[in-house]
């Protein structure tokens, strides 16, 4: 296995709100390998987007990273000044967002938007940049790139907009692409095309992808590895085959139960009983234990990391004894 | 193309509004004084003279003919004659209109240079000290009486610091030593065209204080408008995307975001601009500026009807042009506008 490109350790993010301190991320541990696709799954509000934004150093107002480290090529990004992060964003780590109709600036043409990013990170003259922008639009398989260059976002369909966003993100040869639910707002057929494109880009461009999604089918289709998030913590991570087909953590299993693929026809989807903790209280033990059918007394303590196989880890007391 | 079509449509609409307004001013000018001929010849004229004046003024002709004649006169620059001074109104306008426009233009430059950046920075560093400062500054500007600010500037900057001038458009010595050829009536342009740079500098330094006094309201307004719209735009997804692309603060705030937030500010400023053409009287009086506002107020006080109607017509033309300008600018900024 190749080297990790990103190593996140004990990442904790809090928000100061009028209701009190919200514990959004509670000690995330993650590795993203070079040229690998890591899926990040979990229910809404579990901290997927925040994890992505933390990597870019773009914590929203009111948020504060209180501990942890984000190693990128051996450098801890959390210790870097803003000026350094500005050079990393867009050039080494890029991001694609969920809804392409709101994440492209409506007042600039696609060409202008690509060239603005290129001009920021690369030295090149106008014609060179124009050439490269055209090339990129071809890479993301947009028809008639020369025309697309001069069109505004509102003139494109959702799928085309998302392709254009991907072109902008990849314009400076990023090593890591953070894709935050890149297909959630698209039609089903377009979804498949975009996922297919991302998969091929990973091979052709050698870019690693952090695929944020709540859809296990997307993970199964595009990812090599997956991390399951619950209440701002990773509860299980490892190769997709192992995690999806030999899920260990009760939450991962519940998630699989609730996912449409697994439920047999005619049976209603199995909702996970209980609700996600609000984040207003600091986590003490396992966050899932109040909803867990197999909770034990010991679950009030922070769960141990158990290596199921060398690459497959689960944070749960159920497997703790097999460790010793 | 949709955009060209949009511009043509707006032009036609503007033309239509102008025709409508000219009909209204015509009606006011010709119909409201019960007998314009009597007004023309004065109260002690003989009936024959009055009858001759009726024919001379074309008042015996049908209404539409009178209107066409009126339009012809206005378009050729004939706005009639002042009831009080008996001077052709156009001669007065040639002096007062450029003087006012020059003042209002320069004050608009101050407004944009101060109001827009402060509005942007205020939103960019929301709740920081820049924001607190700009907001207080904006409130002070909006609420300070303009004549009071004008007097304050005279007192502090002219009297105490000895800078700039107490009033007028040009110093007497300059007017004698380097006389200004009146070509456009805009002294900055006239002096620049003639290469008369000592007069240019003098004219400019006369413009500074009255422009600042006149700009203050617009500055306050544009800070508040820009800030409010910027705060909203900065929450948009495409701004997060711009940060994620590593763009610099300047690029994000002043290009990516401001372009999305600027149109409402420009609309308000354009209205303010048109209002100032006839509404800058208080600044004009304090700075002895021979402007249209003072001219209008004097005409109102002396019940000089033809002047009032002419100024109203001119202001309306500027109003229509201002709106047209904003419509076209908006279409140039936002590609979606022409589709509506
Ligand atoms: N501005 C904020 N103020 C307070 N808390 C916030 C703020 N933004 C995010 N949070 C907290 O961070 C948690 C994680 O949010 P995040 O957006 O990462 O969720 P997500 O997993 O991406 O969910 P979704 O699937 O809905 O996108 C939320 O539950 C919320 O409590
Ligand atoms: Mg999210």
XYZ file of C-alpha atoms and ligand atoms in Angstrom:
696
model
C 0.000 0.000 0.000
C 1.234 3.501 -0.837
C 1.877 6.342 1.609
C -0.938 8.310 3.249
C -1.342 11.729 1.631
C -3.382 13.044 4.533
C -3.253 11.889 8.139
C -5.835 13.356 10.477
C -5.426 12.726 14.172
C -7.790 13.551 17.032
C -9.423 16.443 15.167
C -11.804 18.333 17.428
C -13.969 21.201 16.256
C -16.303 23.245 18.420
C -18.776 26.018 17.704
C -19.682 28.759 20.098
C -23.403 29.337 19.815
C -26.004 31.081 21.945
C -27.192 27.666 23.117
C -23.675 26.803 24.274
C -20.669 25.030 22.837
C -21.526 22.632 20.008
C -19.118 19.719 19.735
C -19.102 19.193 15.974
C -16.026 16.976 15.597
C -14.939 14.858 18.524
C -11.556 13.390 17.685
C -11.572 12.364 14.025
C -8.865 9.915 12.932
C -8.470 9.428 9.185
C -5.941 8.591 6.521
C -6.334 9.401 2.859
C -3.897 7.548 0.622
C -2.332 8.879 -2.562
C -4.559 8.335 -5.599
C -7.141 6.644 -3.445
C -10.841 7.334 -3.017
C -11.890 7.481 0.618
C -15.606 7.552 1.304
C -16.824 9.513 4.307
C -20.321 8.427 5.252
C -22.771 9.137 8.003
C -26.130 10.683 8.743
C -26.790 14.378 8.332
C -25.004 16.537 10.881
C -22.369 13.946 11.774
C -19.553 16.265 10.638
C -18.702 15.140 7.110
C -18.627 18.601 5.571
C -16.837 20.067 8.576
C -14.092 17.475 8.227
C -13.609 18.502 4.596
C -13.583 22.209 5.429
C -11.099 21.664 8.275
C -8.658 20.060 5.850
C -8.837 23.231 3.755
C -8.539 25.415 6.829
C -11.965 26.906 6.151
C -13.708 26.589 9.484
C -16.956 28.597 9.385
C -17.411 31.618 11.633
C -17.833 30.717 15.262
C -16.000 27.429 14.850
C -12.667 26.631 16.414
C -10.385 23.646 16.039
C -9.491 22.894 19.641
C -7.082 20.049 19.121
C -5.624 17.611 16.641
C -3.434 17.632 13.588
C -3.941 17.402 9.844
C -0.811 16.083 8.208
C -0.554 16.734 4.481
C 2.635 15.410 2.873
C 4.245 15.453 6.300
C 3.278 19.052 7.132
C 0.701 19.824 9.804
C -1.739 22.155 8.061
C -3.226 23.299 11.352
C 0.012 25.045 12.272
C 0.271 26.906 8.964
C -0.558 30.585 8.531
C -3.448 31.717 6.347
C -1.112 32.853 3.575
C 0.299 29.317 3.299
C -3.181 27.792 3.276
C -4.217 30.130 0.459
C -1.485 28.579 -1.661
C -2.580 25.080 -0.734
C -6.267 25.644 -1.480
C -7.103 25.205 -5.110
C -3.540 24.217 -5.970
C -2.889 21.127 -3.842
C -6.266 20.497 -2.240
C -9.418 21.408 -4.123
C -13.085 21.041 -3.356
C -16.290 20.343 -5.255
C -19.612 21.121 -3.609
C -23.006 19.540 -3.466
C -25.161 21.907 -5.466
C -23.446 23.145 -8.627
C -26.151 25.737 -9.242
C -25.137 27.637 -6.119
C -21.427 26.853 -5.990
C -20.538 28.538 -9.285
C -20.458 32.327 -9.327
C -23.435 33.346 -11.487
C -21.759 36.477 -12.880
C -18.634 34.961 -14.413
C -18.309 32.682 -17.414
C -16.969 29.191 -16.922
C -13.803 30.239 -18.726
C -13.324 33.244 -16.466
C -13.807 31.094 -13.388
C -11.230 28.541 -14.485
C -8.751 31.227 -15.475
C -9.206 33.150 -12.222
C -8.072 30.094 -10.279
C -5.244 29.361 -12.703
C -4.004 32.928 -12.552
C -3.911 32.662 -8.778
C -1.707 29.586 -8.656
C 0.251 29.372 -11.884
C 2.425 31.532 -14.040
C 1.214 31.441 -17.591
C 0.226 33.923 -20.260
C -3.300 34.431 -21.488
C -3.188 32.114 -24.483
C -1.538 29.315 -22.510
C -4.187 29.568 -19.824
C -6.940 29.602 -22.400
C -5.484 26.485 -24.001
C -5.273 24.727 -20.666
C -8.800 25.705 -19.727
C -10.088 24.260 -22.993
C -8.101 21.111 -22.311
C -9.676 20.796 -18.858
C -13.189 21.129 -20.208
C -12.345 18.304 -22.576
C -11.003 16.230 -19.687
C -14.291 16.551 -17.796
C -16.040 15.530 -21.019
C -18.014 18.674 -21.658
C -19.170 18.903 -25.260
C -17.985 21.858 -27.353
C -15.466 23.264 -24.826
C -14.881 26.431 -26.847
C -18.518 27.388 -26.447
C -18.698 26.335 -22.781
C -15.822 28.706 -22.023
C -18.058 31.679 -22.783
C -21.244 30.456 -21.156
C -22.549 31.465 -17.772
C -23.554 28.864 -15.177
C -27.288 29.449 -15.636
C -26.992 28.401 -19.273
C -25.807 24.899 -18.339
C -27.643 21.862 -17.019
C -26.937 20.569 -13.517
C -24.656 17.812 -14.703
C -22.717 20.191 -16.957
C -22.354 22.651 -14.108
C -20.941 19.931 -11.897
C -18.484 18.956 -14.633
C -17.451 22.594 -14.900
C -16.977 22.756 -11.114
C -14.775 19.698 -11.309
C -12.773 21.322 -14.102
C -12.243 24.412 -11.940
C -11.222 22.266 -8.981
C -8.722 20.301 -11.035
C -7.365 23.329 -12.904
C -4.166 23.526 -10.908
C -3.382 19.850 -10.601
C -4.526 19.231 -7.027
C -3.358 16.093 -5.241
C -6.536 15.830 -3.213
C -10.073 16.536 -4.300
C -12.670 16.901 -1.568
C -16.025 16.094 -3.137
C -18.844 17.031 -0.761
C -21.911 15.096 -1.921
C -21.072 15.875 -5.541
C -24.048 13.996 -6.936
C -26.757 14.443 -4.306
C -28.586 17.199 -6.169
C -28.365 15.604 -9.606
C -30.659 13.302 -11.567
C -29.969 9.613 -11.118
C -28.545 9.081 -14.598
C -26.368 12.180 -14.307
C -25.220 10.989 -10.875
C -23.811 7.841 -12.392
C -22.014 9.799 -15.105
C -20.398 12.180 -12.625
C -19.278 9.319 -10.388
C -17.891 7.570 -13.418
C -16.028 10.731 -14.395
C -14.541 11.108 -10.912
C -13.418 7.500 -10.961
C -11.685 7.953 -14.279
C -10.133 11.258 -13.216
C -8.579 9.527 -10.251
C -6.857 7.128 -12.605
C -5.978 9.626 -15.320
C -4.937 12.549 -13.122
C -3.683 10.565 -10.143
C -5.758 12.627 -7.751
C -6.883 11.308 -4.387
C -10.529 11.910 -3.579
C -12.330 12.358 -0.289
C -15.846 11.355 -1.282
C -18.312 12.775 1.202
C -21.700 11.143 0.912
C -24.539 9.715 2.921
C -25.205 7.125 0.251
C -23.574 3.748 0.777
C -24.267 2.824 -2.827
C -22.003 5.669 -3.919
C -19.323 4.372 -1.591
C -19.633 0.842 -2.909
C -19.356 2.106 -6.453
C -16.516 4.602 -6.240
C -14.422 4.147 -3.125
C -11.504 1.935 -2.180
C -11.746 2.758 1.478
C -14.448 4.136 3.709
C -14.749 5.807 7.087
C -18.094 5.789 8.893
C -18.775 8.886 10.946
C -21.135 9.195 13.861
C -21.540 12.347 15.967
C -18.200 13.742 14.923
C -16.238 10.540 15.437
C -15.054 7.756 13.173
C -16.722 4.558 14.358
C -15.367 2.228 11.695
C -12.939 2.509 8.821
C -11.215 0.276 6.343
C -11.371 -1.128 2.827
C -14.842 -0.872 1.292
C -15.199 -4.634 0.851
C -14.504 -5.321 4.485
C -16.506 -2.479 5.983
C -19.593 -2.876 3.811
C -19.695 -6.639 3.650
C -18.278 -7.469 7.053
C -19.471 -4.495 9.013
C -18.549 -4.710 12.650
C -19.834 -1.593 14.353
C -23.507 -1.702 15.312
C -23.947 1.747 13.735
C -22.462 0.661 10.416
C -24.746 -2.331 10.465
C -27.770 -0.166 11.242
C -26.781 2.151 8.416
C -26.570 -0.793 6.045
C -29.971 -2.005 7.223
C -31.402 1.414 6.525
C -29.872 1.642 3.081
C -32.283 0.845 0.208
C -29.968 -1.698 -1.461
C -30.105 -4.055 1.466
C -33.770 -3.871 2.315
C -35.698 -6.508 0.496
C -38.530 -5.489 -1.745
C -41.868 -4.696 -0.094
C -40.290 -4.214 3.317
C -40.193 -0.637 4.550
C -36.795 0.825 5.211
C -35.547 0.163 8.673
C -35.042 3.544 10.339
C -32.448 3.652 13.070
C -34.331 4.188 16.318
C -33.426 7.157 18.490
C -31.824 10.428 17.486
C -28.322 11.717 16.946
C -26.926 13.482 20.035
C -27.212 17.264 19.772
C -23.514 17.949 20.211
C -24.259 20.377 23.012
C -22.826 17.982 25.575
C -19.260 16.726 25.330
C -19.043 13.047 24.409
C -18.058 10.776 27.213
C -18.446 7.200 26.096
C -19.497 5.781 22.755
C -21.803 8.300 21.105
C -23.962 5.591 19.581
C -24.557 3.653 22.809
C -27.928 5.320 23.636
C -29.290 3.983 20.320
C -27.280 0.784 20.233
C -29.162 -2.514 20.558
C -26.061 -4.134 21.987
C -24.962 -1.413 24.382
C -23.216 -2.492 27.553
C -22.322 -0.705 30.760
C -18.752 -0.272 29.645
C -19.925 1.778 26.625
C -20.069 4.822 28.894
C -16.274 4.818 28.590
C -14.513 6.003 25.407
C -14.489 3.018 23.030
C -11.158 1.397 22.123
C -9.794 1.162 18.609
C -9.895 -2.458 17.574
C -8.053 -3.660 14.483
C -10.271 -6.247 12.816
C -7.666 -6.724 10.110
C -4.562 -4.543 9.662
C -6.530 -2.084 7.509
C -9.974 -2.436 9.078
C -10.550 -0.658 12.398
C -13.647 -0.455 14.561
C -14.192 1.662 17.667
C -16.349 -0.580 19.814
C -16.198 -2.607 23.027
C -17.906 -5.573 21.369
C -14.630 -6.510 19.770
C -12.322 -5.328 22.517
C -11.574 -8.758 24.042
C -10.529 -10.311 20.733
C -7.773 -7.677 20.764
C -6.115 -8.956 23.936
C -29.144 38.458 -29.272
C -31.116 38.700 -26.058
C -28.928 41.408 -24.588
C -29.159 43.776 -27.568
C -32.896 43.243 -27.613
C -33.061 44.110 -23.928
C -31.129 47.333 -24.406
C -33.298 48.377 -27.353
C -36.420 47.660 -25.318
C -35.146 49.807 -22.473
C -34.267 52.614 -24.869
C -37.739 52.619 -26.365
C -39.272 52.583 -22.917
C -37.130 55.535 -21.872
C -38.208 57.416 -24.987
C -41.839 56.710 -24.197
C -41.418 58.033 -20.656
C -39.764 61.172 -22.015
C -42.641 61.841 -24.397
C -45.095 61.355 -21.554
C -43.183 63.738 -19.344
C -42.931 66.339 -22.088
C -46.710 66.205 -22.484
C -47.121 66.786 -18.769
C -44.707 69.711 -18.708
C -46.385 71.101 -21.814
C -49.750 70.933 -20.129
C -48.386 72.576 -17.030
C -46.529 75.240 -18.978
C -49.367 76.131 -21.330
C -52.529 75.212 -19.518
C -52.088 76.025 -15.882
C -51.500 79.776 -16.285
C -55.072 80.671 -17.211
C -53.899 82.946 -20.002
C -50.267 82.564 -21.029
C -50.573 85.500 -23.382
C -51.601 87.760 -20.532
C -48.639 86.496 -18.561
C -46.435 87.161 -21.555
C -47.459 90.761 -22.182
C -47.851 91.753 -18.570
C -50.840 93.082 -16.618
C -51.107 96.565 -18.129
C -51.066 95.623 -21.823
C -53.828 96.609 -24.255
C -56.227 93.880 -25.477
C -54.809 94.215 -29.022
C -51.293 93.539 -27.793
C -52.572 90.549 -25.905
C -54.347 89.259 -29.008
C -51.144 89.722 -31.037
C -49.248 87.808 -28.379
C -51.802 84.986 -28.547
C -51.106 84.610 -32.238
C -47.365 85.025 -31.787
C -47.319 82.319 -29.130
C -49.473 80.096 -31.306
C -52.188 79.868 -28.683
C -54.865 80.099 -31.354
C -53.692 76.840 -32.931
C -55.038 73.372 -32.031
C -53.508 71.721 -28.976
C -51.489 69.019 -30.783
C -49.939 71.685 -32.962
C -49.056 73.701 -29.906
C -47.458 70.622 -28.391
C -45.385 69.902 -31.494
C -44.263 73.473 -31.579
C -43.368 73.327 -27.874
C -41.375 70.135 -28.447
C -39.587 71.726 -31.379
C -38.660 74.679 -29.229
C -37.445 72.574 -26.325
C -35.403 70.329 -28.586
C -33.740 73.336 -30.168
C -32.883 74.615 -26.711
C -35.613 77.206 -26.421
C -37.060 76.865 -22.949
C -38.875 80.143 -23.079
C -38.236 83.323 -21.187
C -38.051 84.016 -17.492
C -41.089 85.943 -16.366
C -39.010 88.016 -13.962
C -35.671 88.665 -15.663
C -36.952 88.401 -19.243
C -33.792 86.478 -20.048
C -34.010 83.353 -22.209
C -33.971 80.448 -19.727
C -31.473 78.555 -21.839
C -28.863 81.239 -21.125
C -29.255 80.640 -17.400
C -29.187 76.877 -17.842
C -25.915 77.102 -19.733
C -24.352 78.512 -16.582
C -26.129 76.619 -13.824
C -26.494 73.132 -15.278
C -22.793 72.453 -16.000
C -21.832 73.989 -12.653
C -24.186 71.631 -10.850
C -23.313 68.603 -12.943
C -19.600 69.108 -12.366
C -20.192 69.311 -8.623
C -22.468 66.291 -8.574
C -20.086 64.217 -10.704
C -17.092 64.916 -8.521
C -19.147 64.233 -5.429
C -20.201 60.914 -6.975
C -16.541 59.992 -7.397
C -15.966 60.662 -3.701
C -19.051 58.646 -2.849
C -17.877 55.632 -4.819
C -14.261 55.835 -3.661
C -15.199 56.056 0.015
C -18.593 54.384 0.278
C -17.990 51.200 -1.698
C -14.685 50.117 -0.089
C -15.949 50.873 3.399
C -19.149 48.939 2.714
C -17.163 45.969 1.415
C -14.659 45.971 4.276
C -17.445 46.412 6.784
C -19.099 43.203 5.576
C -15.789 41.397 5.104
C -14.752 42.050 8.690
C -18.248 41.937 10.121
C -18.338 42.845 13.808
C -14.667 43.818 13.730
C -13.386 47.308 14.391
C -13.535 48.333 10.701
C -17.186 47.373 10.727
C -17.954 49.287 13.902
C -16.168 52.327 12.578
C -17.889 52.217 9.165
C -21.313 51.760 10.655
C -20.944 54.743 12.961
C -19.408 56.714 10.099
C -22.350 55.777 7.872
C -24.939 56.821 10.428
C -23.170 60.132 11.003
C -23.042 60.765 7.257
C -26.657 59.915 6.657
C -27.997 61.903 9.566
C -25.756 64.972 9.570
C -27.501 68.049 8.111
C -25.663 68.825 4.912
C -25.484 72.608 5.383
C -24.036 72.055 8.813
C -21.336 69.793 7.418
C -20.648 72.401 4.728
C -20.213 75.125 7.350
C -18.086 72.818 9.466
C -15.774 72.097 6.533
C -15.420 75.813 5.864
C -14.670 76.520 9.476
C -12.216 73.679 10.093
C -10.510 73.229 6.772
C -10.620 76.672 5.199
C -10.459 78.896 8.266
C -8.333 76.790 10.589
C -6.081 74.922 8.189
C -6.103 77.450 5.372
C -6.722 74.794 2.740
C -8.991 74.991 -0.328
C -11.471 77.839 -0.755
C -14.447 79.268 1.016
C -16.641 79.265 -2.086
C -17.129 79.873 -5.781
C -15.958 77.841 -8.780
C -12.700 79.652 -9.467
C -10.464 82.246 -7.776
C -10.698 85.816 -8.988
C -6.955 86.074 -9.735
C -7.074 82.920 -11.823
C -10.145 84.149 -13.655
C -8.225 87.275 -14.575
C -4.737 85.857 -15.165
C -5.728 82.536 -16.728
C -9.245 83.074 -18.001
C -11.255 79.960 -18.751
C -12.631 79.505 -22.254
C -16.209 78.391 -21.762
C -16.648 75.487 -24.111
C -18.671 72.904 -22.225
C -19.256 74.871 -19.044
C -17.533 72.071 -17.105
C -14.514 73.978 -15.871
C -12.394 70.868 -15.313
C -12.943 69.857 -18.910
C -12.629 73.351 -20.336
C -9.340 74.030 -18.577
C -7.981 70.592 -19.453
C -8.921 71.037 -23.107
C -7.173 74.403 -23.181
C -4.158 73.024 -21.321
C -4.770 75.753 -18.775
C -3.359 73.760 -15.850
C -3.082 76.506 -13.255
C -6.781 77.171 -13.736
C -7.460 73.414 -13.675
C -5.791 73.067 -10.275
C -7.681 76.078 -8.973
C -11.018 74.730 -10.212
C -10.308 71.330 -8.720
C -9.443 72.738 -5.324
C -12.674 74.748 -5.382
C -14.576 71.543 -6.074
C -13.194 69.459 -3.215
C -15.050 70.779 -0.187
C -18.512 71.259 -1.711
C -18.230 67.796 -3.306
C -17.373 66.220 0.018
C -20.242 68.006 1.705
C -22.597 66.883 -1.024
C -21.192 63.330 -1.049
C -21.653 62.670 2.629
C -25.240 61.454 2.448
C -24.478 59.166 -0.494
C -21.396 57.848 1.292
C -23.449 56.848 4.302
C -26.100 55.334 2.091
C -23.678 53.332 -0.023
C -21.827 51.987 3.015
C -25.052 50.655 4.447
C -26.417 49.273 1.189
C -23.146 47.673 0.172
C -22.594 46.180 3.587
C -26.074 44.662 3.752
C -25.812 43.093 0.310
C -22.244 41.946 0.810
C -23.127 40.213 4.073
C -25.742 38.243 2.210
C -23.515 37.446 -0.762
C -20.644 36.338 1.475
C -22.840 33.537 2.805
C -23.367 32.098 -0.651
C -21.896 28.748 -1.650
C -19.912 30.224 -4.517
C -18.015 32.378 -2.043
C -17.067 29.300 0.004
C -16.020 27.773 -3.308
C -13.900 30.846 -4.051
C -12.131 30.496 -0.691
C -11.680 26.790 -1.349
C -9.959 27.671 -4.628
C -7.361 29.650 -2.702
C -8.379 33.039 -4.085
C -7.035 36.031 -2.181
C -9.187 38.197 0.045
C -8.997 41.056 -2.375
C -10.148 38.847 -5.247
C -12.995 37.322 -3.242
C -14.275 40.484 -1.584
C -13.774 43.058 -4.308
C -14.440 40.962 -7.403
C -16.286 37.709 -6.766
C -18.562 39.086 -4.051
C -18.808 42.789 -4.865
C -19.925 42.105 -8.412
C -22.877 40.233 -6.949
C -23.647 42.911 -4.378
C -23.091 46.180 -6.189
C -26.233 46.705 -8.258
C -28.614 47.849 -5.473
C -26.019 50.367 -4.287
C -25.622 51.750 -7.798
C -29.376 52.055 -8.157
C -29.686 54.087 -4.983
C -26.704 56.244 -5.888
C -28.126 56.949 -9.309
C -31.376 58.170 -7.750
C -29.375 60.257 -5.314
C -27.373 61.668 -8.207
C -30.483 62.788 -10.067
C -31.958 64.244 -6.910
C -28.803 66.285 -6.321
C -29.050 67.962 -9.723
C -31.852 70.137 -8.427
C -31.593 69.387 -4.726
C -28.107 70.521 -3.789
C -29.267 73.996 -2.847
C -27.994 73.944 0.720
C -24.460 73.070 -0.340
C -24.617 75.514 -3.238
C -25.631 78.390 -1.009
C -22.959 77.771 1.606
C -20.229 77.447 -1.036
C -21.556 80.218 -3.300
C -21.941 77.696 -6.076
C -23.963 78.923 -9.064
C -26.044 75.754 -9.193
C -29.370 74.610 -10.495
C -30.813 74.004 -7.023
C -30.429 77.635 -6.014
C -31.748 78.742 -9.392
C -34.820 76.560 -8.939
C -35.533 77.704 -5.406
C -35.284 81.362 -6.452
C -37.657 80.682 -9.326
C -40.133 79.022 -6.968
C -39.929 81.907 -4.513
C -40.514 84.487 -7.263
C -43.182 82.338 -8.930
C -41.192 82.217 -12.169
C -43.223 79.459 -13.729
C -41.358 78.834 -17.009
C -38.124 78.258 -15.087
C -39.704 75.793 -12.683
C -41.181 73.814 -15.553
C -37.911 73.824 -17.502
C -35.883 72.598 -14.544
C -38.482 69.922 -13.881
C -38.181 68.774 -17.484
C -34.406 68.656 -17.284
C -34.392 66.754 -14.016
C -36.845 64.265 -15.468
C -34.644 63.732 -18.479
C -31.749 62.974 -16.141
C -33.961 60.693 -14.125
C -34.883 58.707 -17.216
C -31.279 58.640 -18.393
C -30.148 57.533 -14.926
C -32.595 54.665 -14.961
C -31.576 53.701 -18.459
C -27.933 53.750 -17.411
C -28.658 51.508 -14.427
C -30.709 49.102 -16.551
C -27.920 48.763 -19.070
C -25.258 48.495 -16.378
C -27.244 45.802 -14.629
C -27.542 43.861 -17.853
C -23.805 44.237 -18.365
C -23.106 42.934 -14.855
C -25.656 40.152 -14.650
C -26.101 37.853 -17.650
C -29.437 36.649 -16.286
C -31.074 40.079 -16.373
C -31.972 40.138 -20.040
C -33.854 36.879 -19.639
C -36.421 38.191 -17.224
N -22.201 27.455 11.962
C -22.397 26.476 12.848
N -22.733 26.754 14.120
C -22.920 25.778 15.012
N -22.786 24.490 14.757
C -22.455 24.144 13.507
C -22.241 25.112 12.489
N -21.921 24.463 11.360
C -21.936 23.166 11.652
N -22.254 22.963 12.945
C -22.327 21.673 13.623
O -21.478 20.780 12.991
C -22.109 19.526 12.832
C -21.606 18.882 11.582
O -22.026 19.622 10.456
P -21.686 19.146 8.977
O -22.129 20.234 8.082
O -20.266 18.734 8.900
O -22.617 17.881 8.804
P -22.691 16.909 7.558
O -22.258 15.576 8.029
O -21.969 17.478 6.414
O -24.236 16.877 7.301
P -25.034 16.903 5.910
O -25.166 15.487 5.463
O -26.351 17.470 6.303
O -24.279 17.767 4.967
C -23.578 19.840 12.801
O -24.294 18.840 13.441
C -23.710 21.101 13.600
O -24.046 20.803 14.922
Mg -22.559 18.320 4.538
